[in-house]
Structures are given as C-alpha cells and as structure tokens.
CSV table of C-alpha atoms in Angstrom, one decimal:
chain,number,residue,atom,x,y,z
A,1236,MET,CA,100.7,100.5,123.6
A,1237,PRO,CA,104.4,99.8,124.5
A,1238,LYS,CA,107.5,101.5,125.7
A,1239,PHE,CA,109.3,103.8,123.2
A,1240,ALA,CA,112.6,104.8,123.4
A,1241,ALA,CA,113.8,107.6,121.0
A,1242,ASN,CA,116.9,106.7,119.2
A,1243,LEU,CA,119.0,109.7,119.2
A,1244,THR,CA,121.3,108.4,116.4
A,1245,MET,CA,118.8,109.0,114.4
A,1246,MET,CA,115.7,111.1,115.5
A,1247,PHE,CA,116.4,114.8,116.7
A,1248,THR,CA,119.4,115.5,114.5
A,1249,GLU,CA,118.0,118.7,113.8
A,1250,TYR,CA,119.6,119.8,117.1
A,1251,PRO,CA,123.4,118.7,118.7
A,1252,PHE,CA,123.3,115.4,120.3
A,1253,MET,CA,123.8,116.4,123.9
A,1254,ALA,CA,120.3,118.7,122.9
A,1255,ARG,CA,118.7,115.8,121.7
A,1256,PHE,CA,118.0,114.6,125.5
A,1257,ALA,CA,115.6,117.5,126.1
A,1258,ALA,CA,114.2,117.3,122.7
A,1259,ALA,CA,113.0,113.5,123.1
A,1260,ARG,CA,111.5,114.4,126.9
A,1261,LYS,CA,109.5,117.3,125.2
A,1262,ALA,CA,108.0,114.8,122.2
A,1263,GLY,CA,107.0,112.5,125.1
A,1264,PHE,CA,109.8,109.6,125.3
A,1265,ASP,CA,110.5,108.4,128.4
A,1266,GLY,CA,113.4,106.5,127.1
A,1267,VAL,CA,116.5,107.1,125.0
A,1268,GLU,CA,119.0,104.7,123.3
A,1269,TYR,CA,121.4,105.9,120.3
A,1270,LEU,CA,124.4,103.8,118.7
A,1271,PHE,CA,127.4,104.8,120.8
A,1272,PRO,CA,128.0,107.4,123.9
A,1273,TYR,CA,131.8,106.9,123.4
A,1274,ASP,CA,132.6,110.1,121.9
A,1275,PHE,CA,130.8,112.4,124.9
A,1276,PRO,CA,131.9,112.4,128.6
A,1277,VAL,CA,129.3,109.7,130.1
A,1278,GLN,CA,129.5,112.6,133.3
A,1279,ASP,CA,127.4,115.0,130.7
A,1280,ILE,CA,125.4,112.1,129.5
A,1281,ALA,CA,124.3,111.6,132.9
A,1282,GLN,CA,123.4,115.0,133.8
A,1283,GLU,CA,121.0,115.3,130.5
A,1284,LEU,CA,119.6,111.9,131.7
A,1285,ALA,CA,119.0,113.2,135.3
A,1286,THR,CA,117.7,116.4,134.2
A,1287,HIS,CA,114.9,115.1,131.7
A,1288,GLN,CA,114.1,112.3,133.7
A,1289,LEU,CA,114.6,110.0,131.1
A,1290,THR,CA,115.8,106.6,131.2
A,1291,GLN,CA,119.0,104.9,129.6
A,1292,VAL,CA,117.8,101.9,127.5
A,1293,LEU,CA,120.4,100.5,125.4
A,1294,PHE,CA,123.6,101.6,123.1
A,1295,ASN,CA,126.3,99.5,121.3
A,1296,LEU,CA,129.5,97.7,122.4
A,1297,PRO,CA,132.3,99.6,120.7
A,1298,ALA,CA,132.2,98.5,116.9
A,1299,GLY,CA,135.4,99.1,115.7
A,1300,ASP,CA,136.2,102.1,112.8
A,1301,TRP,CA,132.6,103.2,112.2
A,1302,ALA,CA,133.5,105.7,109.8
A,1303,GLN,CA,135.6,103.6,107.6
A,1304,GLY,CA,132.6,101.2,107.1
A,1305,GLU,CA,133.1,98.4,110.2
A,1306,ARG,CA,130.0,97.2,111.9
A,1307,GLY,CA,131.1,95.6,114.9
A,1308,ILE,CA,134.2,93.5,115.6
A,1309,ALA,CA,132.6,90.3,117.7
A,1310,CYS,CA,133.7,87.8,114.8
A,1311,LEU,CA,137.3,88.8,114.0
A,1312,PRO,CA,139.6,86.5,115.8
A,1313,GLU,CA,142.4,89.3,115.1
A,1314,ARG,CA,140.2,91.7,117.3
A,1315,ILE,CA,139.4,90.2,120.5
A,1316,ASP,CA,141.9,91.9,122.6
A,1317,GLU,CA,140.1,94.8,121.2
A,1318,PHE,CA,136.7,93.6,121.5
A,1319,ARG,CA,137.3,92.9,125.3
A,1320,SER,CA,138.9,96.2,126.1
A,1321,GLY,CA,136.1,97.6,124.6
A,1322,VAL,CA,133.3,95.6,127.1
A,1323,GLU,CA,135.3,97.1,129.9
A,1324,ASN,CA,134.7,100.5,128.6
A,1325,ALA,CA,130.7,99.6,127.6
A,1326,ILE,CA,130.7,98.7,131.3
A,1327,VAL,CA,132.0,102.0,132.7
A,1328,TYR,CA,129.6,103.6,130.3
A,1329,ALA,CA,126.6,101.5,131.5
A,1330,LYS,CA,127.2,102.0,135.3
A,1331,ALA,CA,127.1,105.4,135.5
A,1332,LEU,CA,124.0,105.8,132.8
A,1333,GLY,CA,122.0,103.3,134.8
A,1334,CYS,CA,121.9,101.3,131.5
A,1335,ARG,CA,120.9,97.5,132.0
A,1336,ARG,CA,121.2,96.6,128.3
A,1337,VAL,CA,124.3,96.3,125.6
A,1338,ASN,CA,123.8,95.7,122.1
A,1339,CYS,CA,126.8,93.8,120.4
A,1340,LEU,CA,127.1,93.9,116.7
A,1341,ALA,CA,128.7,91.0,115.2
A,1342,GLY,CA,130.3,92.1,112.4
A,1343,LYS,CA,131.1,91.9,108.4
A,1344,LYS,CA,132.6,88.5,107.8
A,1345,PRO,CA,135.8,89.1,105.8
A,1346,ASP,CA,136.3,86.9,102.1
A,1347,GLY,CA,139.0,85.2,103.7
A,1348,LEU,CA,137.4,84.2,107.1
A,1349,SER,CA,135.9,81.0,107.0
A,1350,THR,CA,132.1,80.9,108.0
A,1351,GLU,CA,132.9,78.3,111.1
A,1352,LEU,CA,135.7,80.3,112.5
A,1353,ALA,CA,133.8,83.7,112.5
A,1354,ASN,CA,130.8,81.7,114.3
A,1355,THR,CA,133.3,80.3,117.2
A,1356,THR,CA,134.9,83.6,117.7
A,1357,LEU,CA,131.5,85.2,117.9
A,1358,VAL,CA,129.9,83.0,121.0
A,1359,ASN,CA,133.4,82.9,122.8
A,1360,ASN,CA,133.0,86.8,122.8
A,1361,LEU,CA,129.3,87.1,123.3
A,1362,THR,CA,130.2,84.6,126.3
A,1363,PHE,CA,132.9,87.2,127.4
A,1364,ALA,CA,130.8,89.9,127.7
A,1365,ALA,CA,128.1,88.2,128.7
A,1366,ASN,CA,129.8,86.8,131.6
A,1367,ARG,CA,131.4,90.4,132.4
A,1368,LEU,CA,128.4,92.0,131.8
A,1369,ALA,CA,126.6,89.7,134.0
A,1370,GLU,CA,128.5,91.3,137.1
A,1371,HIS,CA,127.0,93.8,137.0
A,1372,GLY,CA,123.6,93.0,136.2
A,1373,ILE,CA,123.8,94.0,132.7
A,1374,GLU,CA,122.1,92.2,130.3
A,1375,LEU,CA,123.7,91.7,126.4
A,1376,VAL,CA,121.6,91.5,123.4
A,1377,ILE,CA,122.8,90.2,119.9
A,1378,GLU,CA,121.2,91.7,116.8
A,1379,ALA,CA,120.3,90.2,113.2
A,1380,ILE,CA,121.0,93.1,110.2
A,1381,ASN,CA,119.8,92.3,106.7
A,1382,THR,CA,122.4,92.4,104.0
A,1383,ARG,CA,121.1,94.9,102.0
A,1384,ASP,CA,121.9,97.6,104.0
A,1385,ILE,CA,125.1,95.9,105.3
A,1386,PRO,CA,126.2,93.6,102.8
A,1387,GLY,CA,128.5,90.5,104.5
A,1388,PHE,CA,126.9,91.2,107.7
A,1389,LEU,CA,127.5,88.0,109.8
A,1390,VAL,CA,123.8,87.6,112.2
A,1391,ASN,CA,121.2,88.5,109.7
A,1392,ASN,CA,118.1,86.5,110.8
A,1393,SER,CA,116.2,85.0,114.2
A,1394,LYS,CA,117.2,81.4,113.5
A,1395,GLN,CA,120.8,82.5,114.0
A,1396,ALA,CA,120.8,84.8,116.4
A,1397,ALA,CA,118.9,82.3,118.5
A,1398,ASP,CA,121.7,79.1,117.9
A,1399,LEU,CA,124.4,81.8,118.9
A,1400,ILE,CA,122.3,82.6,122.2
A,1401,ALA,CA,121.8,78.6,122.7
A,1402,GLN,CA,125.6,77.9,121.9
A,1403,ALA,CA,126.5,80.4,124.8
A,1404,GLY,CA,124.1,79.6,126.7
A,1405,ARG,CA,124.3,82.2,129.2
A,1406,THR,CA,121.2,84.1,130.6
A,1407,ASN,CA,121.7,87.2,130.5
A,1408,LEU,CA,122.3,86.7,126.5
A,1409,ARG,CA,119.5,87.8,124.9
A,1410,TYR,CA,118.3,89.0,121.0
A,1411,GLN,CA,117.9,92.1,119.9
A,1412,TYR,CA,114.4,92.1,117.2
A,1413,ASP,CA,114.9,94.6,114.8
A,1414,ILE,CA,111.4,94.7,113.0
A,1415,TYR,CA,112.9,96.5,109.7
A,1416,HIS,CA,115.9,93.9,109.3
A,1417,MET,CA,113.8,91.0,109.9
A,1418,GLN,CA,110.9,92.3,107.5
A,1419,ILE,CA,113.5,92.2,104.8
A,1420,MET,CA,115.5,89.4,105.7
A,1421,GLU,CA,112.4,86.7,106.5
A,1422,GLY,CA,108.8,88.6,106.8
A,1423,ASP,CA,106.6,86.9,109.3
A,1424,LEU,CA,106.9,89.9,111.5
A,1425,ALA,CA,104.0,88.5,114.3
A,1426,LYS,CA,104.6,84.9,113.8
A,1427,THR,CA,108.4,85.7,114.2
A,1428,ILE,CA,107.9,87.7,117.4
A,1429,GLU,CA,105.9,85.3,118.8
A,1430,ARG,CA,107.9,82.6,118.5
A,1431,TYR,CA,111.0,84.0,119.4
A,1432,LEU,CA,109.5,86.2,122.2
A,1433,PRO,CA,111.1,84.0,125.2
A,1434,ILE,CA,114.5,85.0,124.4
A,1435,ILE,CA,113.9,88.7,123.0
A,1436,GLY,CA,115.5,91.4,125.4
A,1437,HIS,CA,115.0,94.6,123.2
A,1438,ILE,CA,113.2,95.6,119.9
A,1439,GLN,CA,113.4,98.1,117.7
A,1440,LEU,CA,111.6,99.5,114.8
A,1441,ALA,CA,111.7,101.4,111.4
A,1442,ASP,CA,109.4,100.9,108.5
A,1443,ASN,CA,110.3,99.7,105.2
A,1444,PRO,CA,110.9,100.6,102.2
A,1445,GLY,CA,113.1,104.1,103.8
A,1446,ARG,CA,113.3,103.2,107.2
A,1447,HIS,CA,111.4,106.1,108.2
A,1448,GLU,CA,108.9,106.6,110.6
A,1449,PRO,CA,105.6,103.9,110.8
A,1450,GLY,CA,103.0,104.7,108.8
A,1451,THR,CA,105.1,105.3,105.9
A,1452,GLY,CA,105.7,102.1,104.5
A,1453,GLU,CA,104.5,98.7,104.0
A,1454,ILE,CA,104.6,96.9,108.0
A,1455,ASN,CA,101.3,97.2,109.7
A,1456,TYR,CA,102.2,98.7,112.8
A,1457,PRO,CA,98.8,99.7,114.9
A,1458,PHE,CA,98.4,95.5,114.4
A,1459,LEU,CA,101.9,94.9,115.2
A,1460,PHE,CA,102.2,97.1,118.5
A,1461,LYS,CA,98.5,95.5,119.7
A,1462,HIS,CA,100.0,92.0,118.9
A,1463,ILE,CA,103.0,92.8,121.2
A,1464,ASP,CA,101.1,94.0,123.7
A,1465,ALA,CA,98.6,90.7,123.3
A,1466,LEU,CA,101.8,88.6,123.6
A,1467,GLY,CA,103.0,90.3,127.3
A,1468,TYR,CA,106.0,91.8,126.0
A,1469,ASP,CA,106.8,94.2,128.7
A,1470,GLY,CA,110.3,95.7,127.5
A,1471,TRP,CA,111.5,98.9,125.2
A,1472,ILE,CA,110.8,99.2,121.7
A,1473,GLY,CA,113.6,101.3,120.3
A,1474,CYS,CA,113.0,104.0,117.6
A,1475,GLU,CA,115.8,103.6,115.1
A,1476,TYR,CA,114.3,104.8,112.2
A,1477,VAL,CA,115.0,108.2,109.6
A,1478,PRO,CA,112.6,110.8,110.1
A,1479,ALA,CA,111.3,111.4,106.5
A,1480,ASN,CA,110.6,115.2,107.0
A,1481,GLY,CA,111.8,116.2,110.5
A,1482,THR,CA,111.3,114.6,113.6
A,1483,GLU,CA,108.6,116.6,115.3
A,1484,ALA,CA,106.5,116.4,111.9
A,1485,GLY,CA,106.8,112.8,111.9
A,1486,LEU,CA,105.4,111.9,115.1
A,1487,GLY,CA,101.8,111.6,114.5
A,1488,TRP,CA,102.0,107.9,114.9
A,1489,LEU,CA,103.1,107.8,118.7
A,1490,ASN,CA,99.6,109.5,119.6
A,1491,ASN,CA,97.5,107.3,117.5
C-alpha cells in the first residue's frame, strides 16, 4: 500500500486548523499536506509536526488572492515580481517545516492574454522557482487541474505538464499527478501513471464524481493502489478529498 498524507485543508475540518495535525496522527497518518501555511506562524506549525511526529509532505507556493477566486499567478506576466517574492516566502516555510516539496499552481489564463505568452511566462517562472528551491534541496512540482472545477486553468493535462517540465529543463522540477483531476480530463489512469512515472514527484487522490474519499465513486482504487505499488512508486499520495460524511467516518478505505 502506498504512503498516504492527509490533506488538512480538506480533511479534519471538524477541527480548527492547528488541531488537525493531532487528528491526522490519531487516524493513522504519518504525513500531512495542505494548500497554504502562510496564514499561520511557521513556528506553531513546526511544533505541531514535531509533537505528533508528522512529515510535512507538500504545500503550494503563494497563489494570489484565493478568496477572490485566483488559483495561481505563475502564468501572469504582470505578476512576476509577486511570484518571485512568493517563492522566497515558501522557502522560509519549507526549511522551517522540513518540507522537501512545493507545488506551483499555474493559474487561470485571462481572456486577453495569449496562450503563447502565458506559457512562456509560466516556463520562466518555473525555471526561476526550481533554481531557487534547488539551492535548498527542495523539489518543485507542477499540477494539472481539470477545467470543469476551475474553468480556464492553464495546465489541464499530463502531456501539457510534461512539455512544460521539458521546456524548463530543471532536474528538481516534476509532475504532481492528481488522480481526480486526470480522471475527469483524460482517464486511462493506470497507463497514464505508468507512462509519466519517471517525472511524477507527487500524487494526489479523490474519487469521482463528488471529490470524496476512495470508494464513493467510479475509480477502482484497490486496483490502482496495487498498480502504483507494482510500478515502484515510493513517494507520497496526498488525500485531497472532501469527506462525504465526516473525516473519521470515511476512513474505512484506508484500512482495507
């Protein structure tokens, strides 16, 4: 069975954020991830990780004004300085939390921005971020997200992510493969994971439809977990799902 990390943005929301670390450990998780740590003092998060002996697996680079609907700024030419400042902030948090991997959200392409310029800006930002993160032994991943949940998101399939990684040409830049998003966008999960395994740095999951826990939708997760194991993937799988009826009540899949 793969290594699973609880996503504390979506799971254990029955508790305040800082109490979710204890809840994740009690439920049997060894690692945690979440969207962003920046609203909380880094020392407080580090203390929770240490107290509950949890590995900080992943978080995202700053991604603009999330509350106002922004979902990343890496493809926006007028936000390059903000992006670079965000990279520096992420480095501070990653080092303090012992986190070896951060994710870049490309963002939504505005109607007035050409796809060519958006891609060029994204590649340049990925190159900058990967170079800075490499100085601290940190890996960068780029995620593809389905355009049903986030219309207009620039990076939305595995080939596109692989092409961006090839263009940036940095050995510490890899692909964050989200099973839920890619089931919607391209399907053929087992073969796609196998094809892109050499560049996959992190995997996330949720079932479809509904984005709930494994076993609530159409994806054959028992088969897929065995397949991922057989491929030799030894990284983490982040549980980025919305529990259907409470987090603890929906964890039966984890013990099967």
